[in-house]
Coordinates of C-alpha atoms and ligand atoms in Angstrom, one line a residue:
X25 CA -16.0 -15.9 -19.3
X26 CA -15.4 -15.4 -23.0
X27 CA -13.0 -17.5 -25.0
X28 CA -9.4 -16.9 -24.0
X29 CA -7.0 -15.3 -26.6
X30 CA -3.8 -16.9 -27.6
X31 CA -1.8 -13.8 -27.0
X32 CA -2.2 -10.8 -24.7
X33 CA -0.6 -7.5 -24.1
X34 CA 1.9 -6.6 -21.3
X35 CA 3.8 -3.4 -20.4
X36 CA 7.4 -4.4 -19.7
X37 CA 10.4 -2.6 -18.3
X38 CA 13.1 -3.7 -20.8
X39 CA 16.1 -2.9 -18.5
X40 CA 16.9 -0.6 -15.5
X41 CA 15.8 3.0 -16.2
X42 CA 14.4 2.3 -19.7
X43 CA 10.9 3.4 -20.7
X44 CA 8.0 0.9 -20.6
X45 CA 7.1 -0.9 -23.8
X46 CA 3.9 -2.7 -24.9
X47 CA 4.6 -6.2 -26.0
X48 CA 2.5 -9.1 -27.2
X49 CA 3.1 -12.4 -25.2
X50 CA 1.6 -15.9 -25.3
X51 CA -1.2 -16.4 -22.8
X52 CA 0.4 -18.0 -19.7
X53 CA -1.0 -21.4 -18.7
X54 CA -1.8 -21.9 -14.9
X55 CA 0.3 -24.6 -13.4
X56 CA -0.4 -26.7 -10.3
X57 CA -1.7 -24.4 -7.5
X58 CA -2.1 -21.4 -9.8
X59 CA -5.0 -19.4 -11.3
X60 CA -5.0 -17.4 -14.5
X61 CA -6.4 -13.9 -13.8
X62 CA -7.7 -11.4 -16.4
X63 CA -6.3 -8.2 -14.8
X64 CA -8.7 -5.3 -14.7
X65 CA -6.8 -2.7 -12.7
X66 CA -3.6 -2.0 -10.8
X67 CA -2.8 0.8 -8.4
X68 CA 0.3 2.8 -7.9
X69 CA 2.4 2.8 -4.7
X70 CA 5.4 4.8 -3.7
X71 CA 7.2 1.5 -4.1
X72 CA 6.3 1.3 -7.8
X73 CA 7.9 4.7 -8.4
X74 CA 11.1 3.4 -7.1
X75 CA 10.8 0.3 -9.2
X76 CA 9.9 2.3 -12.4
X77 CA 13.1 4.3 -11.8
X78 CA 15.1 1.1 -12.2
X79 CA 16.4 1.2 -8.7
X80 CA 15.3 -2.3 -7.9
X81 CA 18.2 -3.9 -9.8
X82 CA 20.5 -6.8 -9.0
X83 CA 20.5 -10.6 -8.9
X84 CA 17.0 -11.0 -7.5
X85 CA 15.4 -8.6 -10.0
X86 CA 15.1 -10.1 -13.5
X87 CA 15.0 -8.1 -16.7
X88 CA 12.9 -7.6 -18.7
X89 CA 10.0 -7.7 -16.3
X90 CA 6.4 -6.5 -16.0
X91 CA 6.1 -4.0 -13.1
X92 CA 3.4 -3.4 -10.4
X93 CA 2.8 -5.2 -7.2
X94 CA -0.9 -4.6 -6.9
X95 CA -3.7 -5.7 -9.1
X96 CA -7.2 -7.1 -9.2
X97 CA -9.3 -8.9 -11.8
X98 CA -11.2 -12.0 -12.6
X99 CA -10.2 -15.7 -12.4
X100 CA -10.5 -17.1 -16.0
X101 CA -8.8 -20.5 -15.7
X102 CA -7.4 -22.8 -12.9
X103 CA -4.5 -25.1 -12.6
X104 CA -5.2 -28.8 -12.2
X105 CA -5.4 -29.0 -8.4
X106 CA -6.9 -25.6 -7.3
X107 CA -10.1 -26.1 -5.2
X108 CA -10.3 -22.8 -3.3
X109 CA -11.3 -20.7 -6.3
X110 CA -13.7 -20.8 -9.2
X111 CA -13.7 -19.4 -12.7
X112 CA -15.5 -16.0 -12.5
X113 CA -14.3 -15.2 -9.0
X114 CA -13.2 -11.5 -8.6
X115 CA -9.8 -11.5 -6.8
X116 CA -6.9 -9.3 -5.8
X117 CA -3.3 -10.5 -5.4
X118 CA -1.2 -10.3 -2.2
X119 CA 2.0 -8.2 -2.2
X120 CA 4.1 -11.1 -0.8
X121 CA 2.5 -14.2 -2.4
X122 CA 4.6 -16.7 -0.3
X123 CA 3.6 -15.0 3.0
X124 CA 0.3 -16.8 3.7
X125 CA 0.0 -16.2 7.4
X126 CA 2.0 -15.9 10.6
X127 CA 5.1 -13.7 11.4
X128 CA 7.4 -12.5 8.6
X129 CA 10.3 -14.7 7.6
X130 CA 12.9 -14.2 4.8
X131 CA 11.3 -17.0 2.8
X132 CA 7.8 -15.6 3.2
X133 CA 9.0 -12.2 1.9
X134 CA 11.2 -13.6 -0.9
X135 CA 8.8 -12.8 -3.7
X136 CA 7.1 -9.6 -4.7
X137 CA 5.2 -9.3 -8.1
X138 CA 6.8 -6.7 -10.3
X139 CA 10.2 -6.9 -8.4
X140 CA 11.3 -10.5 -8.3
X141 CA 9.2 -11.5 -11.3
X142 CA 6.4 -10.3 -13.5
X143 CA 3.8 -8.1 -11.9
X144 CA 0.3 -7.0 -12.7
X145 CA 0.7 -4.5 -15.6
X146 CA -0.5 -7.0 -18.2
X147 CA -3.8 -8.3 -19.4
X148 CA -3.4 -11.8 -17.9
X149 CA -1.1 -13.3 -15.3
X150 CA -0.8 -16.6 -13.5
X151 CA -0.7 -16.3 -9.7
X152 CA -0.6 -18.7 -6.8
X153 CA -4.2 -19.4 -5.9
X154 CA -3.5 -19.3 -2.1
X155 CA -2.2 -15.7 -2.6
X156 CA -5.4 -14.5 -4.2
X157 CA -8.1 -12.9 -1.9
X158 CA -11.7 -12.5 -2.8
X159 CA -12.6 -8.9 -3.8
X160 CA -15.3 -7.5 -1.5
X161 CA -18.5 -7.5 -3.5
X162 CA -19.2 -3.8 -3.1
X163 CA -15.8 -2.8 -4.5
X164 CA -14.9 -2.2 -8.2
X165 CA -11.8 -3.8 -9.5
X166 CA -10.0 -0.5 -9.5
X167 CA -10.9 -0.1 -5.8
X168 CA -9.7 -3.7 -5.0
X169 CA -6.4 -3.0 -6.8
X170 CA -5.6 -0.4 -4.2
X171 CA -5.6 -2.8 -1.3
X172 CA -2.7 -5.3 -1.6
X173 CA 0.2 -3.0 -0.6
X174 CA -1.1 0.2 1.0
X175 CA -4.2 -1.2 2.9
X176 CA -2.3 -4.2 4.1
X177 CA 0.5 -2.0 5.4
X178 CA -2.0 0.2 7.3
X179 CA -3.7 -2.9 8.7
X180 CA -0.5 -4.6 9.8
X181 CA 0.7 -1.4 11.4
X182 CA -2.5 -0.9 13.4
X183 CA -2.3 -4.6 14.5
X184 CA 1.1 -3.9 16.1
X185 CA -0.6 -1.8 18.8
X186 CA -2.9 -3.5 18.6
X187 CA -5.2 -0.5 18.1
X188 CA -8.6 -0.7 19.7
X189 CA -11.5 1.4 20.8
X190 CA -10.6 4.6 22.6
X191 CA -7.0 4.6 21.3
X192 CA -5.4 7.6 19.6
X193 CA -3.6 7.0 16.3
X194 CA -1.4 9.5 14.5
X195 CA -0.8 9.0 10.8
X196 CA 1.3 11.1 8.4
X197 CA 0.3 12.6 5.0
X198 CA -2.6 11.9 2.8
X199 CA -1.1 9.1 0.7
X200 CA -2.4 5.6 0.2
X201 CA -1.1 4.0 3.4
X202 CA -2.1 6.9 5.6
X203 CA -5.7 7.3 4.5
X204 CA -6.3 3.5 4.8
X205 CA -4.9 3.9 8.4
X206 CA -7.5 6.7 9.0
X207 CA -10.4 4.5 7.8
X208 CA -9.3 1.3 9.6
X209 CA -8.4 3.1 12.9
X210 CA -11.9 4.7 12.9
X211 CA -13.5 1.3 12.1
X212 CA -11.6 -0.1 15.1
X213 CA -13.0 2.6 17.3
X214 CA -9.9 4.8 17.7
X215 CA -9.5 8.5 17.3
X216 CA -7.2 9.7 14.5
X217 CA -4.8 12.7 14.3
X218 CA -3.9 13.2 10.6
X219 CA -1.0 15.4 9.4
X220 CA -0.6 16.8 5.9
X221 CA 1.2 19.5 3.9
X222 CA -2.2 20.8 2.7
X223 CA -5.4 22.1 4.4
X224 CA -7.5 21.0 1.4
X225 CA -6.1 17.5 1.6
X226 CA -6.7 17.5 5.3
X227 CA -10.4 18.2 4.7
X228 CA -10.6 15.0 2.6
X229 CA -9.0 13.1 5.5
X230 CA -11.7 14.6 7.8
X231 CA -14.3 13.3 5.4
X232 CA -12.9 9.8 5.9
X233 CA -13.2 10.2 9.7
X234 CA -9.9 11.9 10.9
X235 CA -10.8 13.7 14.2
X236 CA -7.9 16.2 14.4
X237 CA -6.0 17.7 11.5
X238 CA -2.5 19.2 11.7
X239 CA -0.8 20.9 8.7
X240 CA 2.9 20.0 9.2
X241 CA 4.0 22.9 7.0
X242 CA 2.4 25.6 9.2
X243 CA 2.9 23.5 12.4
X244 CA 6.4 21.9 11.9
X245 CA 6.6 20.8 15.5
X246 CA 3.4 18.8 15.1
X247 CA 4.4 16.4 17.8
X248 CA 3.8 19.1 20.4
X249 CA 0.3 19.6 18.9
X250 CA -0.3 15.8 19.3
X251 CA 0.7 16.1 23.0
X252 CA -1.6 19.0 23.5
X253 CA -4.5 17.2 21.8
X254 CA -3.8 14.1 24.0
X255 CA -3.6 16.2 27.2
X256 CA 0.1 15.7 27.5
X257 CA 0.0 12.0 27.3
X258 CA 0.9 11.3 23.6
X259 CA -0.7 9.0 21.1
X260 CA -1.1 5.2 21.6
X261 CA 0.3 4.5 18.1
X262 CA 2.2 6.7 15.7
X263 CA 2.4 5.4 12.1
X264 CA 5.7 6.9 10.9
X265 CA 5.6 7.2 7.1
X266 CA 8.2 10.0 6.8
X267 CA 11.2 8.2 8.0
X268 CA 14.4 10.2 8.3
X269 CA 12.8 13.6 9.1
X270 CA 9.7 12.5 11.0
X271 CA 10.9 9.6 13.1
X272 CA 12.3 11.7 16.0
X273 CA 9.1 13.7 16.2
X274 CA 7.0 10.5 16.0
X275 CA 8.8 9.2 19.0
X276 CA 8.1 12.4 20.9
X277 CA 4.4 12.2 19.8
X278 CA 4.0 8.7 21.4
X279 CA 2.7 8.0 24.9
X280 CA 4.7 6.0 27.5
X281 CA 4.6 2.3 26.5
X282 CA 3.0 3.2 23.1
X283 CA 4.1 2.1 19.7
X284 CA 5.9 3.9 16.8
X285 CA 5.6 1.9 13.6
X286 CA 8.5 2.4 11.2
X287 CA 6.7 2.1 7.9
X288 CA 7.9 4.7 5.4
X289 CA 10.7 6.8 3.9
X290 CA 8.8 9.7 2.4
X291 CA 11.3 12.2 3.8
X292 CA 14.4 10.1 3.2
X293 CA 16.0 6.6 3.6
X294 CA 18.9 7.9 5.7
X295 CA 19.6 7.7 9.4
X296 CA 17.1 9.3 11.7
X297 CA 18.1 11.2 14.9
X298 CA 16.5 8.8 17.3
X299 CA 15.8 10.5 20.7
X300 CA 17.3 7.6 22.6
X301 CA 16.7 8.9 26.1
X302 CA 13.1 9.7 25.5
X303 CA 12.4 6.3 23.8
X304 CA 14.1 4.5 26.7
X305 CA 12.5 6.4 29.5
X306 CA 9.1 6.3 27.8
X307 CA 9.3 2.5 27.1
X308 CA 8.5 3.2 23.4
X309 CA 7.9 0.2 21.2
X310 CA 9.7 0.9 17.9
X311 CA 8.7 -1.7 15.3
X312 CA 9.2 -2.0 11.6
X313 CA 6.6 -3.2 9.2
X314 CA 6.7 -4.6 5.6
X315 CA 3.2 -4.9 4.2
X316 CA 1.8 -8.1 5.6
X317 CA 0.5 -11.6 4.8
X318 CA -2.2 -12.9 2.6
X319 CA -4.2 -13.5 5.8
X320 CA -3.9 -9.8 6.7
X321 CA -5.2 -8.8 3.3
X322 CA -8.2 -11.1 3.8
X323 CA -8.8 -9.7 7.3
X324 CA -8.9 -6.1 6.1
X325 CA -11.1 -7.1 3.1
X326 CA -13.6 -8.4 5.7
X327 CA -13.4 -5.2 7.7
X328 CA -14.0 -3.2 4.5
X329 CA -17.0 -5.3 3.7
X330 CA -18.4 -5.1 7.2
X331 CA -18.1 -1.4 7.4
X332 CA -19.0 -0.7 3.8
X333 CA -15.7 1.3 3.3
X334 CA -14.5 2.5 -0.1
X335 CA -10.8 3.3 -0.7
X336 CA -10.1 7.0 -1.3
X337 CA -9.0 7.2 -5.0
X338 CA -8.3 10.7 -6.3
X339 CA -7.2 9.7 -9.9
X340 CA -8.0 6.9 -12.3
X341 CA -6.4 6.4 -15.7
X342 CA -6.4 3.7 -18.4
X343 CA -3.0 2.0 -18.7
X344 CA -2.3 3.8 -21.9
X345 CA -2.0 6.9 -19.8
X346 CA 0.3 5.4 -17.2
X347 CA 2.9 8.2 -17.6
X348 CA 0.4 10.8 -16.5
X349 CA -0.6 8.6 -13.5
X350 CA 3.1 8.4 -12.5
X351 CA 3.6 12.2 -13.0
X352 CA 0.6 12.9 -10.7
X353 CA 2.1 10.6 -8.0
X354 CA 5.6 12.0 -8.2
X355 CA 4.1 15.5 -7.8
X356 CA 2.1 14.5 -4.8
X357 CA -1.1 15.8 -6.5
X358 CA -3.0 12.6 -5.4
X359 CA -5.0 12.1 -2.3
X360 CA -5.1 8.4 -1.2
X361 CA -4.7 6.2 -4.2
X362 CA -4.2 6.3 -8.0
X363 CA -5.8 3.5 -9.9
X364 CA -5.0 2.4 -13.5
X365 CA -7.4 0.3 -15.4
X366 CA -6.6 -2.4 -18.0
X367 CA -9.9 -2.4 -20.1
Ligands
NAP402 N1 6.8 -0.6 5.1 C1 5.9 -1.1 4.2 O1 5.6 -2.2 4.2 C2 5.4 0.0 3.3 C3 4.3 -0.4 2.5 C4 3.8 0.7 1.7 C5 4.4 1.9 1.7 N2 5.4 2.1 2.5 C6 6.1 3.4 2.5 O2 5.1 4.3 3.1 C7 5.3 5.6 2.5 C8 3.9 6.0 2.0 O3 3.6 5.2 0.8 P1 2.3 5.5 0.0 O4 2.3 4.5 -1.2 O5 1.2 5.6 0.8 O6 2.8 6.9 -0.6 P2 2.0 8.0 -1.3 O7 0.6 7.6 -1.6 O8 2.8 8.4 -2.5 O9 2.0 9.2 -0.2 C9 2.5 10.4 -0.6 C10 2.0 11.5 0.4 O10 2.8 11.4 1.6 C11 2.8 12.7 2.1 N3 4.2 13.1 2.5 C12 5.2 13.3 1.6 N4 6.3 13.7 2.3 C13 6.0 13.7 3.6 C14 6.6 14.0 4.8 N5 7.9 14.4 4.8 N6 6.0 13.8 6.0 C15 4.7 13.4 6.0 N7 4.0 13.2 4.9 C16 4.6 13.3 3.7 C17 2.2 13.7 1.1 O11 0.9 13.9 1.6 P3 0.5 15.4 2.1 O12 0.7 16.3 1.0 O13 -0.9 15.2 2.6 O14 1.5 15.7 3.3 C18 2.2 12.9 -0.1 O15 1.2 13.3 -1.0 C19 6.4 5.5 1.5 O16 7.6 5.9 2.1 C20 6.4 4.0 1.2 O17 7.7 3.6 0.8 C21 6.0 1.2 3.2

């Protein structure tokens, strides 16, 4: 580790809806239980688009603040009492730093970097040591930065089945969460049905292991195709990422006593037309997910290492080109993740 600078650069959101600005700030000093991380990469999530629009506003969201929930880099200094990390360790930060393990609680989910305080879009940040997870050795920092939100959400969702060998999983679209779900479900021995708006994106999903591909533009009643592919039975677990428009179809795509994970809002935040009779008579388990714990991130990092998996990243930009990265994501031109490096 080279000598640490006295000041470093951060990209801040000055106030709700205002453009990001580069600022120089004093280097933070890690307090008890904290590590100082030289950030090397962040990744974009749908969540970050919402944040950059200034929609996360109110008493728990301070201004100005540094956005971005997901980042990875190298430990360059440690607070006085940190024994679990060493200077030089490559790490990634958990989405909910206070949620170390166990079931979700309001206290565990109280903090999110980039929302409730400064996030990862800066050269250096201090972070609770117990919320940093070792980067799998075969991954670059840009790859590691794609894991905290999207991969943890996919992992936590599959754990709600729990998905195992021989199961059938449906996942929606070719965004970050969905393509991690493809990779993890395959690693767990399940078969995967992947939906997308695009045949060419579906081919990338097939390359990651998806067994059956459905274009939801040309096959709008894709839940019927899921039932046909599963010989009328339905899928064991449906990862619903569309929300308002897709949830009713996801319930119909699910087998008796199977699980529909309510994880996304890609088609809208509003009320979904839940097929109550079907859900009741088919004993459907409807369960919401919000990312997951530090422990979940560590578990999926182990799986990624054991199976030599690499995240699907379609675009990588330096942070000076963040605007273009955001444009690509808004236009849904990406497949899997978009990474942003902080050289
Ligand atoms: N609950 C949680 O803890 C949690 C955590 C992370 C993300 N999320 C949510 O999960 C969703 C996905 O997040 P992400 O970061 O993976 O997003 P993303 O990478 O931006 O995914 C975008 C992709 O989703 C697909 N899509 C868009 N509209 C769709 C629709 N109506 N039906 C099916 N697919 C659609 C499109 O792929 P195709 O062109 O291939 O269809 C699009 O390219 C978001 O709603 C996000 O808020 C929730």
